[in-house]
Tab-separated table of N, CA, C and O in Angstrom:
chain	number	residue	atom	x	y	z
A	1	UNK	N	0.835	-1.178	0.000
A	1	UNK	CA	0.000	0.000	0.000
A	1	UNK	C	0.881	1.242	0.000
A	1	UNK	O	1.603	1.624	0.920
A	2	UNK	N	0.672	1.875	-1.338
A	2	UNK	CA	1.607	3.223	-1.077
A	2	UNK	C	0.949	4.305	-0.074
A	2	UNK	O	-0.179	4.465	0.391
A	3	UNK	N	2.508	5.144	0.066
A	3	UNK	CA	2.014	6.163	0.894
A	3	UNK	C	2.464	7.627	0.466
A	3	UNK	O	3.609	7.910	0.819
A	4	UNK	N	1.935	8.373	-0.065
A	4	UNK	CA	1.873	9.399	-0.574
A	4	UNK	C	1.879	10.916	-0.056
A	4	UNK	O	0.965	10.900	0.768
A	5	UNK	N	2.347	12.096	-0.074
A	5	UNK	CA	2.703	13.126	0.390
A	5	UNK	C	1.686	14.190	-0.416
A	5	UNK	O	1.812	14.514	-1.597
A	6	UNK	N	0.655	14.650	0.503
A	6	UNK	CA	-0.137	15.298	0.176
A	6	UNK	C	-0.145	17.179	0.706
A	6	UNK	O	0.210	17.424	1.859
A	7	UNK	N	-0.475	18.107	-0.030
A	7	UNK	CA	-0.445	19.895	0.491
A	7	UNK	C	-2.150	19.906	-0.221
A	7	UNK	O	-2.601	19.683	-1.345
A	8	UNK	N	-2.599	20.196	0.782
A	8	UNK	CA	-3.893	20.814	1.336
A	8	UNK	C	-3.771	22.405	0.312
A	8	UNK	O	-2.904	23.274	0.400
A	9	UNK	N	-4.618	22.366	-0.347
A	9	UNK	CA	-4.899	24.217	-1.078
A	9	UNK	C	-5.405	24.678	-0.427
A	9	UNK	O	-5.190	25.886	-0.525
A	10	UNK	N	-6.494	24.300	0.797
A	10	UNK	CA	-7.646	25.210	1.455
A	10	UNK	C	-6.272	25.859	2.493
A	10	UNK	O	-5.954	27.034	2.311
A	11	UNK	N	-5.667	25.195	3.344
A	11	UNK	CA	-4.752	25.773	4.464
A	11	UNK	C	-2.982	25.506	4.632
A	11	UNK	O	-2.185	25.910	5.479
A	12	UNK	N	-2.829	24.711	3.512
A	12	UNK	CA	-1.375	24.490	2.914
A	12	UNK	C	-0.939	23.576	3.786
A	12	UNK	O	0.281	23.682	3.910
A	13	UNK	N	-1.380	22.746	4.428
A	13	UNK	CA	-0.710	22.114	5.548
A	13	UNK	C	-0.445	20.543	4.401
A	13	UNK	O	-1.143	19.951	3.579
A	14	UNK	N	0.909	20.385	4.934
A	14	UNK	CA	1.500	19.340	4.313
A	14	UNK	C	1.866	18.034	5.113
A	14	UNK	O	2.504	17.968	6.164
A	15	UNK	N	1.208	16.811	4.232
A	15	UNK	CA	1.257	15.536	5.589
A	15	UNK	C	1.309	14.093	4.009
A	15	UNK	O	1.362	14.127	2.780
A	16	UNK	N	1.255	13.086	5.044
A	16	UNK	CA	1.170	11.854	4.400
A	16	UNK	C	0.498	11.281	4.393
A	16	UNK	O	0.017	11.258	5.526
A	17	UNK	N	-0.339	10.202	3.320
A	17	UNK	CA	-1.230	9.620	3.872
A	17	UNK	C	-1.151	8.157	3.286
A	17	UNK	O	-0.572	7.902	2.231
A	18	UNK	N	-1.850	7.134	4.144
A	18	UNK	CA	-2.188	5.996	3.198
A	18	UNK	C	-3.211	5.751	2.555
A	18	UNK	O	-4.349	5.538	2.973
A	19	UNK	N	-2.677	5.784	1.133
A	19	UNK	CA	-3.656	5.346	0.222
A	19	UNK	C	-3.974	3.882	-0.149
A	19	UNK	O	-3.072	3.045	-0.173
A	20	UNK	N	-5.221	3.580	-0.431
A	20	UNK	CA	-6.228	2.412	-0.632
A	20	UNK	C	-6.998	2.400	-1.700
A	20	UNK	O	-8.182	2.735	-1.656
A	21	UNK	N	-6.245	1.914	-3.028
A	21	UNK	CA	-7.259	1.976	-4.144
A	21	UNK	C	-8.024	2.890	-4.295
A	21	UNK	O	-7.376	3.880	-3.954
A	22	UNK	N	-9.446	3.343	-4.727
A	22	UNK	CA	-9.158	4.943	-5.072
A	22	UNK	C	-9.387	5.514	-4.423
A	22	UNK	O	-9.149	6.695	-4.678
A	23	UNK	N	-9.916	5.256	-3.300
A	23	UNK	CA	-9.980	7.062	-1.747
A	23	UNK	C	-9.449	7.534	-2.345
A	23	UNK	O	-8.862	7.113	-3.342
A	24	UNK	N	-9.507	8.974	-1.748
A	24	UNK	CA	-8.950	9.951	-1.488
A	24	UNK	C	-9.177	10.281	-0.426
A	24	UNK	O	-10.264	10.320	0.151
A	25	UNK	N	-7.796	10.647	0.065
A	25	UNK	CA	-7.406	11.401	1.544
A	25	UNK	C	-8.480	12.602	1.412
A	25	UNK	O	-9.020	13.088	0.418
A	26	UNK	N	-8.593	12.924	2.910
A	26	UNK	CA	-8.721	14.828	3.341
A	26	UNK	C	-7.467	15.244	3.944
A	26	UNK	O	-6.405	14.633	4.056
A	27	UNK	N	-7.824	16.461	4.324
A	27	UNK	CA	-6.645	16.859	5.215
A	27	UNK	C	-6.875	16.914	6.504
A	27	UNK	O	-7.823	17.538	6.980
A	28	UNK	N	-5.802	16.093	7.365
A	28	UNK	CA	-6.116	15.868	8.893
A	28	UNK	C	-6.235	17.180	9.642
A	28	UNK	O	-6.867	17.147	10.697
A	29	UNK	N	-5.582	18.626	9.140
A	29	UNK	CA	-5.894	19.730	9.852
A	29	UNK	C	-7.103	20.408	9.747
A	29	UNK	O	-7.802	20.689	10.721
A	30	UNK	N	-7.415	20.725	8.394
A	30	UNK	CA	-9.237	21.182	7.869
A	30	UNK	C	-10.222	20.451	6.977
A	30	UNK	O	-11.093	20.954	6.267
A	31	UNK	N	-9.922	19.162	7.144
A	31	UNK	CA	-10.779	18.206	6.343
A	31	UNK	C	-11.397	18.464	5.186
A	31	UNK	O	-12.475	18.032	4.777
A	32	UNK	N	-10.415	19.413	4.543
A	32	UNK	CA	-10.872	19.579	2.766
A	32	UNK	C	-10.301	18.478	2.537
A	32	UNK	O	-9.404	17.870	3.121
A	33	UNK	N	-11.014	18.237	1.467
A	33	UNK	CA	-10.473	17.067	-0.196
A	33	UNK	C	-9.615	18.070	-1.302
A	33	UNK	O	-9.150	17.535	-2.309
A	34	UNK	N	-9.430	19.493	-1.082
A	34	UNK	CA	-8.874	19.233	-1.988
A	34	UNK	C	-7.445	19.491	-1.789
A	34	UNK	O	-7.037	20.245	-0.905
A	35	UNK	N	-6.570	18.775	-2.729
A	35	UNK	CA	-4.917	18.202	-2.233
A	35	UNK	C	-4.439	18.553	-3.490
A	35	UNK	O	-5.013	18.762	-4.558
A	36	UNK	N	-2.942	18.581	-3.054
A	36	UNK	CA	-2.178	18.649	-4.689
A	36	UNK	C	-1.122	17.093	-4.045
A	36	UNK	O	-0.555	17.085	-2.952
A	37	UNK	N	-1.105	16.164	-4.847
A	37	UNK	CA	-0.352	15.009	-4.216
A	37	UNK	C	1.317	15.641	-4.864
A	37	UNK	O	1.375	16.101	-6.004
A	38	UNK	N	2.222	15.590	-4.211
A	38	UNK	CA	3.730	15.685	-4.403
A	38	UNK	C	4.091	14.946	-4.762
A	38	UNK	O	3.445	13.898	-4.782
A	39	UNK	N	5.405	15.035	-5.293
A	39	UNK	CA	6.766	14.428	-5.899
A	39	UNK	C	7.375	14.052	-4.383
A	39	UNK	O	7.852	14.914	-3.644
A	40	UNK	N	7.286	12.674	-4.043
A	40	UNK	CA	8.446	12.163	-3.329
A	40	UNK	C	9.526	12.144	-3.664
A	40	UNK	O	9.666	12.105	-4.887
A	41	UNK	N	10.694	12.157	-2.895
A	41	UNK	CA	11.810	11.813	-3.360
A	41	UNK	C	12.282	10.024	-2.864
A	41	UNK	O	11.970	9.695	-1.719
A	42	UNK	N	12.699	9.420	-3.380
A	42	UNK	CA	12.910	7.894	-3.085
A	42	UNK	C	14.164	7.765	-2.094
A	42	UNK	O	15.274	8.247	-2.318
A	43	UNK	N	13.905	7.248	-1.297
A	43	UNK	CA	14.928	6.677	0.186
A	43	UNK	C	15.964	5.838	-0.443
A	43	UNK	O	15.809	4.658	-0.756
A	44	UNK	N	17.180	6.636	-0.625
A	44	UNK	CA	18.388	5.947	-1.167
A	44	UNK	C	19.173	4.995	-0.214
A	44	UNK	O	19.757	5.709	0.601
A	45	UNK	N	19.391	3.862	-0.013
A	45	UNK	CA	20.109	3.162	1.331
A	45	UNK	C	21.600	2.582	0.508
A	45	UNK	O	21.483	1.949	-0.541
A	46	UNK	N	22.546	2.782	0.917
A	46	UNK	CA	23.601	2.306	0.687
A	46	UNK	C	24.644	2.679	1.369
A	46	UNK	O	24.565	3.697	2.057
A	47	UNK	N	26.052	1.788	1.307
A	47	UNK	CA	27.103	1.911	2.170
A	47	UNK	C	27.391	3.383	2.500
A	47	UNK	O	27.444	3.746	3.675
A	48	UNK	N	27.605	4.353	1.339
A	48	UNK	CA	27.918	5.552	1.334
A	48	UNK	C	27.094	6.678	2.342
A	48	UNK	O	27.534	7.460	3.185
A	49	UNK	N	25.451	6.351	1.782
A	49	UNK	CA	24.696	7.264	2.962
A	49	UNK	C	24.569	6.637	4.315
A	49	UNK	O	24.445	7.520	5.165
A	50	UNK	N	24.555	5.276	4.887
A	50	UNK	CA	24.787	4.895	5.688
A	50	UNK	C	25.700	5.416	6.501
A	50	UNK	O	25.463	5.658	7.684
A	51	UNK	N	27.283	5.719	5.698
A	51	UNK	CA	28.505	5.837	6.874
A	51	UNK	C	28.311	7.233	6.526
A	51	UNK	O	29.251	7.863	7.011
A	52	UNK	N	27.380	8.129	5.799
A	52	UNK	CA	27.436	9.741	6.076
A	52	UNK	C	26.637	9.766	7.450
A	52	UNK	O	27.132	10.285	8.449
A	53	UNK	N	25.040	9.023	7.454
A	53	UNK	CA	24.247	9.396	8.148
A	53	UNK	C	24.646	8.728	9.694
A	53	UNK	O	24.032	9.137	10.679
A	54	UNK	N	25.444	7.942	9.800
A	54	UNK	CA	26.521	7.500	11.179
A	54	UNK	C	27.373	8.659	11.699
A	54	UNK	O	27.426	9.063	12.861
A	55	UNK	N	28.140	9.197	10.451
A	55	UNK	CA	28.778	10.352	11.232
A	55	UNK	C	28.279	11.430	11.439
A	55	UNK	O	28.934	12.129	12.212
A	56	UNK	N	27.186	11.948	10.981
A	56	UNK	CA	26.634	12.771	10.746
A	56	UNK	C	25.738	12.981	12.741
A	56	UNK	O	25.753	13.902	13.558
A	57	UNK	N	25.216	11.832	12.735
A	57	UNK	CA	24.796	11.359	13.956
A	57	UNK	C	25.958	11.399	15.017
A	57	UNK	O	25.689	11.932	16.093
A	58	UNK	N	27.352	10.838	14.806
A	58	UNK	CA	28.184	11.102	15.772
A	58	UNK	C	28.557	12.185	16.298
A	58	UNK	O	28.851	12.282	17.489
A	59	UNK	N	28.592	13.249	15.365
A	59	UNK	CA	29.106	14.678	15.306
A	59	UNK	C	27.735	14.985	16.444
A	59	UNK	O	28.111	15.188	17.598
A	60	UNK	N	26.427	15.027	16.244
A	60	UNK	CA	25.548	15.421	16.594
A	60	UNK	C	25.198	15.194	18.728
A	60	UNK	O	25.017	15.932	19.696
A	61	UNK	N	25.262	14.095	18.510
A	61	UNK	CA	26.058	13.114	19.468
A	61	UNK	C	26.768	13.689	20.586
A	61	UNK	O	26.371	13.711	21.751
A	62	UNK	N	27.807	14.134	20.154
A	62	UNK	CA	29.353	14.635	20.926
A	62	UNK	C	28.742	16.107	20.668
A	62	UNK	O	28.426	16.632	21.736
A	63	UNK	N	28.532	16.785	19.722
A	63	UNK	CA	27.824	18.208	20.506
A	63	UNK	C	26.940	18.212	21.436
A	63	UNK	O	26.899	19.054	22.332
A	64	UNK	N	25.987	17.060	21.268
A	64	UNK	CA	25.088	16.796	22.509
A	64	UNK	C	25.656	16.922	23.733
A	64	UNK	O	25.253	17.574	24.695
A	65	UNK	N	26.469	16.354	23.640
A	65	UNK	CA	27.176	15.701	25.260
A	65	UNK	C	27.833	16.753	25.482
A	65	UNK	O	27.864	16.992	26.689
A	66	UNK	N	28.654	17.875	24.544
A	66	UNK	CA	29.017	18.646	25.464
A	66	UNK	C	28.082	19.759	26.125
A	66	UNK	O	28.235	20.428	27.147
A	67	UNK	N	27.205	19.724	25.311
A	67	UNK	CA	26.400	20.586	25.670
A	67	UNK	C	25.996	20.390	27.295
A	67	UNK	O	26.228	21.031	28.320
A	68	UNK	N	25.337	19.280	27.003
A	68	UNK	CA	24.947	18.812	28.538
A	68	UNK	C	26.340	19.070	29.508
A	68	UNK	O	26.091	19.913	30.369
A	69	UNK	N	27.534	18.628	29.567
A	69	UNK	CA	28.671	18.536	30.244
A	69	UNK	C	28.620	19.741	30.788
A	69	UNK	O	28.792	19.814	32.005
A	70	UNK	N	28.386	20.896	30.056
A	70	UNK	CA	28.548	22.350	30.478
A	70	UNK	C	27.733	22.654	31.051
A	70	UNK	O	27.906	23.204	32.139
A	71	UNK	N	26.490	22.411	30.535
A	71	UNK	CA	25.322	22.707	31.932
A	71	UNK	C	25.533	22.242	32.743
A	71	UNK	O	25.235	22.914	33.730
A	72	UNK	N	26.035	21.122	33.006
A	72	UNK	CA	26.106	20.234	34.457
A	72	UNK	C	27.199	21.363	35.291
A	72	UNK	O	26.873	22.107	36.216
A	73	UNK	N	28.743	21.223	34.583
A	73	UNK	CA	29.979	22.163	35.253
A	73	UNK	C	28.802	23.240	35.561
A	73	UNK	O	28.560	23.220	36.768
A	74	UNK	N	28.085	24.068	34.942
A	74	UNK	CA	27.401	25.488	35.190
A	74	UNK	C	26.463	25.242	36.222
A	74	UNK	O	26.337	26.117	37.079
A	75	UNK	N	25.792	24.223	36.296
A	75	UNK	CA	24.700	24.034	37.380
A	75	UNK	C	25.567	23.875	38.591
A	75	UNK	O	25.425	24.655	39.533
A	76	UNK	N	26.373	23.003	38.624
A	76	UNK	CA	27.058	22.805	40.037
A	76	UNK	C	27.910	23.890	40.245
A	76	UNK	O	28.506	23.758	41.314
A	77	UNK	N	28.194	24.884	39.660
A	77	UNK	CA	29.317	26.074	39.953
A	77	UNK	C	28.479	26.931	40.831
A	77	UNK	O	28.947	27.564	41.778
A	78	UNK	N	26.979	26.932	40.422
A	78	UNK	CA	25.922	28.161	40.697
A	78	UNK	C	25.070	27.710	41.633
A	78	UNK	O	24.172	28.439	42.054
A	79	UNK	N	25.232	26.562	42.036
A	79	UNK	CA	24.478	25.433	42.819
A	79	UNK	C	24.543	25.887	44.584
A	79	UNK	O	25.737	25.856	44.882
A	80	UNK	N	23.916	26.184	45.507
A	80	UNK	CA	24.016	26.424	46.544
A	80	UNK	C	23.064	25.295	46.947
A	80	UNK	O	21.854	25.103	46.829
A	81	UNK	N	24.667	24.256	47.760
A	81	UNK	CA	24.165	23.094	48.473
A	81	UNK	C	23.756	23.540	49.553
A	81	UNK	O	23.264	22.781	50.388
């Protein structure tokens, strides 16, 4: 069952839906019918985007953590036990 990427004309709100032979969706924000269905783009999986979207995540990761690290040093500096 495909699933298709639909923009609402009445309020522009953009979502997905599953389609079932011929329904047609509304839109889950103002329950018009009328839609313009989009151009997906297709989910590429391979070694290459794999080890981008790993590091990409690691980087993300380790800014995380320092982030937190510093609030912690900052909370306990300002901290009256």
């Amino acid at each position: 069952m495909p699933v298709f990427e639909y923009k609402c004309r009445a309020c522009s709100h953009k979502f997905e839906a599953l389609v079932r032979g011929t329904k047609v969706p509304s839109c889950p924000k103002c329950v018009s019918p009328d839609l313009d269905r989009l151009l997906s783009m297709p989910a590429v999986r391979s070694e290459t985007t794999t080890a981008l979207a790993m590091k990409a995540a690691k980087r993300r990761d380790k800014s995380q953590a320092s982030d937190a690290d510093r609030a912690q040093r900052e909370y306990e500096a300002h901290h009256d036990d």
